[in-house]
mmCIF file of C-alpha atoms in Angstrom:
data_model
loop_
_atom_site.group_PDB
_atom_site.id
_atom_site.type_symbol
_atom_site.label_atom_id
_atom_site.label_comp_id
_atom_site.label_asym_id
_atom_site.label_seq_id
_atom_site.Cartn_x
_atom_site.Cartn_y
_atom_site.Cartn_z
ATOM 1 C CA UNK A 1213 67.852 115.346 63.245
ATOM 2 C CA UNK A 1214 65.057 112.993 64.031
ATOM 3 C CA UNK A 1215 65.853 109.267 64.643
ATOM 4 C CA UNK A 1216 63.075 106.776 64.951
ATOM 5 C CA UNK A 1217 63.138 102.990 65.470
ATOM 6 C CA UNK A 1218 60.164 101.414 63.747
ATOM 7 C CA UNK A 1219 59.378 97.798 64.036
ATOM 8 C CA UNK A 1220 57.126 95.506 62.055
ATOM 9 C CA UNK A 1221 58.370 96.589 58.585
ATOM 10 C CA UNK A 1222 59.200 94.147 55.821
ATOM 11 C CA UNK A 1223 62.335 94.052 53.800
ATOM 12 C CA UNK A 1224 62.036 95.154 50.175
ATOM 13 C CA UNK A 1225 58.698 96.879 50.740
ATOM 14 C CA UNK A 1226 58.017 100.491 49.870
ATOM 15 C CA UNK A 1227 56.399 102.824 52.583
ATOM 16 C CA UNK A 1228 55.051 106.322 52.513
ATOM 17 C CA UNK A 1229 56.476 108.329 55.495
ATOM 18 C CA UNK A 1230 54.545 111.121 57.227
ATOM 19 C CA UNK A 1231 55.732 113.450 59.855
ATOM 20 C CA UNK A 1232 53.068 114.622 62.356
ATOM 21 C CA UNK A 1233 53.856 117.659 64.569
ATOM 22 C CA UNK A 1234 51.710 119.712 66.913
ATOM 23 C CA UNK A 1235 51.564 123.478 67.132
ATOM 24 C CA UNK A 1236 51.609 125.404 70.424
ATOM 25 C CA UNK A 1237 47.865 124.913 70.790
ATOM 26 C CA UNK A 1238 48.187 121.099 70.282
ATOM 27 C CA UNK A 1239 46.685 120.990 66.844
ATOM 28 C CA UNK A 1240 48.248 118.359 64.612
ATOM 29 C CA UNK A 1241 49.920 119.033 61.403
ATOM 30 C CA UNK A 1242 50.571 116.210 59.064
ATOM 31 C CA UNK A 1243 53.312 116.514 56.533
ATOM 32 C CA UNK A 1244 54.309 113.610 53.889
ATOM 33 C CA UNK A 1245 57.983 113.811 53.853
ATOM 34 C CA UNK A 1246 58.925 110.739 51.738
ATOM 35 C CA UNK A 1247 57.418 108.312 49.353
ATOM 36 C CA UNK A 1248 58.498 104.942 48.040
ATOM 37 C CA UNK A 1249 60.846 104.568 51.014
ATOM 38 C CA UNK A 1250 62.582 101.188 50.607
ATOM 39 C CA UNK A 1251 63.289 99.277 53.999
ATOM 40 C CA UNK A 1252 66.284 97.163 54.217
ATOM 41 C CA UNK A 1253 66.671 95.014 57.285
ATOM 42 C CA UNK A 1254 69.481 92.898 58.750
ATOM 43 C CA UNK A 1255 68.652 89.229 58.519
ATOM 44 C CA UNK A 1256 70.334 87.562 61.439
ATOM 45 C CA UNK A 1257 71.499 84.061 61.450
ATOM 46 C CA UNK A 1258 69.459 81.201 62.457
ATOM 47 C CA UNK A 1259 71.649 78.165 62.634
ATOM 48 C CA UNK A 1260 74.892 79.598 64.090
ATOM 49 C CA UNK A 1261 77.617 77.659 65.939
ATOM 50 C CA UNK A 1262 78.072 78.409 69.595
ATOM 51 C CA UNK A 1263 81.580 78.648 71.198
ATOM 52 C CA UNK A 1264 82.217 78.330 74.883
ATOM 53 C CA UNK A 1265 85.480 80.270 74.976
ATOM 54 C CA UNK A 1266 87.286 77.263 76.183
ATOM 55 C CA UNK A 1267 87.864 74.560 73.727
ATOM 56 C CA UNK A 1268 85.254 74.849 70.983
ATOM 57 C CA UNK A 1269 86.435 75.357 67.417
ATOM 58 C CA UNK A 1270 86.400 74.324 63.915
ATOM 59 C CA UNK A 1271 89.508 73.236 61.911
ATOM 60 C CA UNK A 1272 90.047 72.746 58.256
ATOM 61 C CA UNK A 1273 93.227 71.304 56.901
ATOM 62 C CA UNK A 1274 95.801 73.357 55.228
ATOM 63 C CA UNK A 1275 94.840 74.241 51.775
ATOM 64 C CA UNK A 1276 96.545 76.536 49.128
ATOM 65 C CA UNK A 1277 93.070 78.004 48.558
ATOM 66 C CA UNK A 1278 93.606 79.923 51.842
ATOM 67 C CA UNK A 1279 97.027 81.231 50.950
ATOM 68 C CA UNK A 1280 95.840 83.970 48.617
ATOM 69 C CA UNK A 1281 97.628 87.218 48.317
ATOM 70 C CA UNK A 1282 94.656 89.448 48.885
ATOM 71 C CA UNK A 1283 91.107 88.476 49.782
ATOM 72 C CA UNK A 1284 88.088 89.020 52.105
ATOM 73 C CA UNK A 1285 87.131 87.193 55.187
ATOM 74 C CA UNK A 1286 83.580 87.786 56.363
ATOM 75 C CA UNK A 1287 81.232 86.345 58.862
ATOM 76 C CA UNK A 1288 78.236 87.041 61.327
ATOM 77 C CA UNK A 1289 79.434 87.014 64.977
ATOM 78 C CA UNK A 1290 77.778 87.520 68.423
ATOM 79 C CA UNK A 1291 80.581 88.009 70.778
ATOM 80 C CA UNK A 1292 80.173 87.607 74.532
ATOM 81 C CA UNK A 1293 81.446 90.112 76.829
ATOM 82 C CA UNK A 1294 85.235 89.645 77.297
ATOM 83 C CA UNK A 1295 88.413 91.661 77.213
ATOM 84 C CA UNK A 1296 90.487 89.076 75.626
ATOM 85 C CA UNK A 1297 91.365 89.176 71.952
ATOM 86 C CA UNK A 1298 89.204 86.370 70.791
ATOM 87 C CA UNK A 1299 89.905 84.608 67.484
ATOM 88 C CA UNK A 1300 87.236 84.802 64.722
ATOM 89 C CA UNK A 1301 89.199 82.936 62.303
ATOM 90 C CA UNK A 1302 92.856 82.448 61.254
ATOM 91 C CA UNK A 1303 95.266 80.485 58.987
ATOM 92 C CA UNK A 1304 97.446 79.549 61.915
ATOM 93 C CA UNK A 1305 98.521 76.682 64.193
ATOM 94 C CA UNK A 1306 100.050 78.994 66.957
ATOM 95 C CA UNK A 1307 100.711 82.604 67.710
ATOM 96 C CA UNK A 1308 104.028 82.544 65.890
ATOM 97 C CA UNK A 1309 102.852 80.016 63.120
ATOM 98 C CA UNK A 1310 100.227 82.531 61.645
ATOM 99 C CA UNK A 1311 99.590 83.647 58.173
ATOM 100 C CA UNK A 1312 96.592 85.812 59.171
ATOM 101 C CA UNK A 1313 94.357 85.916 62.265
ATOM 102 C CA UNK A 1314 91.395 88.061 62.846
ATOM 103 C CA UNK A 1315 90.302 88.755 66.425
ATOM 104 C CA UNK A 1316 87.521 90.667 68.309
ATOM 105 C CA UNK A 1317 87.671 92.325 71.757
ATOM 106 C CA UNK A 1318 84.152 93.082 72.750
ATOM 107 C CA UNK A 1319 85.187 94.434 76.101
ATOM 108 C CA UNK A 1320 87.586 96.978 74.737
ATOM 109 C CA UNK A 1321 85.796 97.920 71.509
ATOM 110 C CA UNK A 1322 88.204 96.921 68.772
ATOM 111 C CA UNK A 1323 89.070 94.267 66.127
ATOM 112 C CA UNK A 1324 92.691 93.180 65.848
ATOM 113 C CA UNK A 1325 94.789 91.776 63.047
ATOM 114 C CA UNK A 1326 97.698 89.437 63.826
ATOM 115 C CA UNK A 1327 100.223 87.969 61.394
ATOM 116 C CA UNK A 1328 102.548 86.048 63.555
ATOM 117 C CA UNK A 1329 105.023 88.869 64.245
ATOM 118 C CA UNK A 1330 102.937 91.880 64.671
ATOM 119 C CA UNK A 1331 99.410 93.164 65.346
ATOM 120 C CA UNK A 1332 97.251 96.287 64.893
ATOM 121 C CA UNK A 1333 93.738 97.225 65.903
ATOM 122 C CA UNK A 1334 90.809 99.143 64.539
ATOM 123 C CA UNK A 1335 88.427 100.695 67.048
ATOM 124 C CA UNK A 1336 84.821 99.790 66.658
ATOM 125 C CA UNK A 1337 81.988 100.147 69.115
ATOM 126 C CA UNK A 1338 80.782 96.667 70.082
ATOM 127 C CA UNK A 1339 77.838 95.724 72.226
ATOM 128 C CA UNK A 1340 78.329 92.171 73.627
ATOM 129 C CA UNK A 1341 75.526 89.792 72.817
ATOM 130 C CA UNK A 1342 74.648 91.535 69.613
ATOM 131 C CA UNK A 1343 74.843 90.118 66.105
ATOM 132 C CA UNK A 1344 77.410 92.018 63.635
ATOM 133 C CA UNK A 1345 78.320 91.304 60.190
ATOM 134 C CA UNK A 1346 82.149 91.676 59.901
ATOM 135 C CA UNK A 1347 84.286 91.699 56.801
ATOM 136 C CA UNK A 1348 88.152 92.077 56.460
ATOM 137 C CA UNK A 1349 89.788 93.099 53.175
ATOM 138 C CA UNK A 1350 93.350 91.813 53.847
ATOM 139 C CA UNK A 1351 96.427 91.862 51.738
ATOM 140 C CA UNK A 1352 100.152 91.533 52.392
ATOM 141 C CA UNK A 1353 100.372 95.187 53.591
ATOM 142 C CA UNK A 1354 96.974 96.269 55.118
ATOM 143 C CA UNK A 1355 93.512 95.272 56.233
ATOM 144 C CA UNK A 1356 90.274 97.258 55.987
ATOM 145 C CA UNK A 1357 87.693 96.466 58.545
ATOM 146 C CA UNK A 1358 83.865 96.579 57.741
ATOM 147 C CA UNK A 1359 81.249 96.220 60.346
ATOM 148 C CA UNK A 1360 77.517 95.797 59.115
ATOM 149 C CA UNK A 1361 78.764 97.043 55.655
ATOM 150 C CA UNK A 1362 80.429 100.183 56.992
ATOM 151 C CA UNK A 1363 84.240 100.800 56.717
ATOM 152 C CA UNK A 1364 85.857 101.504 60.029
ATOM 153 C CA UNK A 1365 89.333 102.120 58.526
ATOM 154 C CA UNK A 1366 92.596 100.285 57.979
ATOM 155 C CA UNK A 1367 94.801 98.424 60.413
ATOM 156 C CA UNK A 1368 98.101 99.176 58.592
ATOM 157 C CA UNK A 1369 99.060 95.586 58.897
ATOM 158 C CA UNK A 1370 98.454 92.577 56.601
ATOM 159 C CA UNK A 1371 99.177 88.975 56.327
ATOM 160 C CA UNK A 1372 102.500 87.196 56.440
ATOM 161 C CA UNK A 1373 103.983 84.811 53.765
ATOM 162 C CA UNK A 1374 103.735 81.789 55.904
ATOM 163 C CA UNK A 1375 102.072 78.747 54.090
ATOM 164 C CA UNK A 1376 100.936 75.165 55.105
ATOM 165 C CA UNK A 1377 98.894 76.166 58.041
ATOM 166 C CA UNK A 1378 95.320 75.075 58.746
ATOM 167 C CA UNK A 1379 92.153 77.270 58.864
ATOM 168 C CA UNK A 1380 91.081 77.599 62.498
ATOM 169 C CA UNK A 1381 87.625 79.060 63.230
ATOM 170 C CA UNK A 1382 87.350 80.277 66.968
ATOM 171 C CA UNK A 1383 90.797 78.872 67.936
ATOM 172 C CA UNK A 1384 94.203 80.246 68.565
ATOM 173 C CA UNK A 1385 95.859 76.908 67.923
ATOM 174 C CA UNK A 1386 98.377 75.453 70.411
ATOM 175 C CA UNK A 1387 99.042 78.756 72.258
ATOM 176 C CA UNK A 1388 97.046 81.617 73.859
ATOM 177 C CA UNK A 1389 94.179 79.657 75.262
ATOM 178 C CA UNK A 1390 92.437 82.724 76.577
ATOM 179 C CA UNK A 1391 91.726 83.654 72.937
ATOM 180 C CA UNK A 1392 89.300 80.818 72.053
ATOM 181 C CA UNK A 1393 86.134 82.585 70.748
ATOM 182 C CA UNK A 1394 83.142 82.967 73.047
ATOM 183 C CA UNK A 1395 79.716 83.544 71.566
ATOM 184 C CA UNK A 1396 78.046 82.594 68.421
ATOM 185 C CA UNK A 1397 79.265 82.643 64.788
ATOM 186 C CA UNK A 1398 77.685 81.934 61.409
ATOM 187 C CA UNK A 1399 78.228 82.172 57.657
ATOM 188 C CA UNK A 1400 81.974 82.413 57.505
ATOM 189 C CA UNK A 1401 83.140 83.232 54.025
ATOM 190 C CA UNK A 1402 86.525 83.418 52.544
ATOM 191 C CA UNK A 1403 87.079 85.136 49.191
ATOM 192 C CA UNK A 1404 90.336 85.071 47.299
ATOM 193 C CA UNK A 1405 89.784 88.580 45.876
ATOM 194 C CA UNK A 1406 88.897 91.926 47.805
ATOM 195 C CA UNK A 1407 85.145 92.448 47.909
ATOM 196 C CA UNK A 1408 83.957 95.926 47.409
ATOM 197 C CA UNK A 1409 81.844 97.667 50.025
ATOM 198 C CA UNK A 1410 78.890 97.426 47.750
ATOM 199 C CA UNK A 1411 79.393 93.691 47.198
ATOM 200 C CA UNK A 1412 79.674 93.297 51.062
ATOM 201 C CA UNK A 1413 76.388 95.066 51.633
ATOM 202 C CA UNK A 1414 74.630 93.188 48.882
ATOM 203 C CA UNK A 1415 75.824 89.829 50.179
ATOM 204 C CA UNK A 1416 75.740 90.004 53.919
ATOM 205 C CA UNK A 1417 72.051 89.215 54.298
ATOM 206 C CA UNK A 1418 72.195 86.267 51.772
ATOM 207 C CA UNK A 1419 72.430 82.768 53.335
#
């Protein structure tokens, strides 16, 4: 297996790929190994919100549109180094008054789902200070976690039936102040249907 990091390529452009190897006497041997190779790059956010981990957050008043029975929550996040369960977003006003709440723990490499009475984690390698696209397909019984379009599995826990709570971005509400999000976040999207993996991949780089 050969892995190479190549810079300076343009998204949507086709390239011919050649492999150059040397024999025992140092003579180069060039072999074309691929043609019409399409490059797809991650397009990182440019107008992200910055959260200080103390009191920065966004609140959207309670709305029935956030009380879907199954849906997808996705966003670009750049978490700071921290071992707390930082809130990305949630329909909640406190830890017990929660319909669903999505968290990231960059220090311990996992995402966490909380529904007011229970939680579960999905392990994912996380490098603090790095941009990730995250998506969560959540229902009343389970949550599938996607990072950069790749499924990392199911949490085995879903949302509660609680209604009438606001949408909080980056905030745990009136409890658990250590869970305020620290880092940057952009392009939070909430869908009232489950997005397929293909839809997540095709949509994540669109502003």
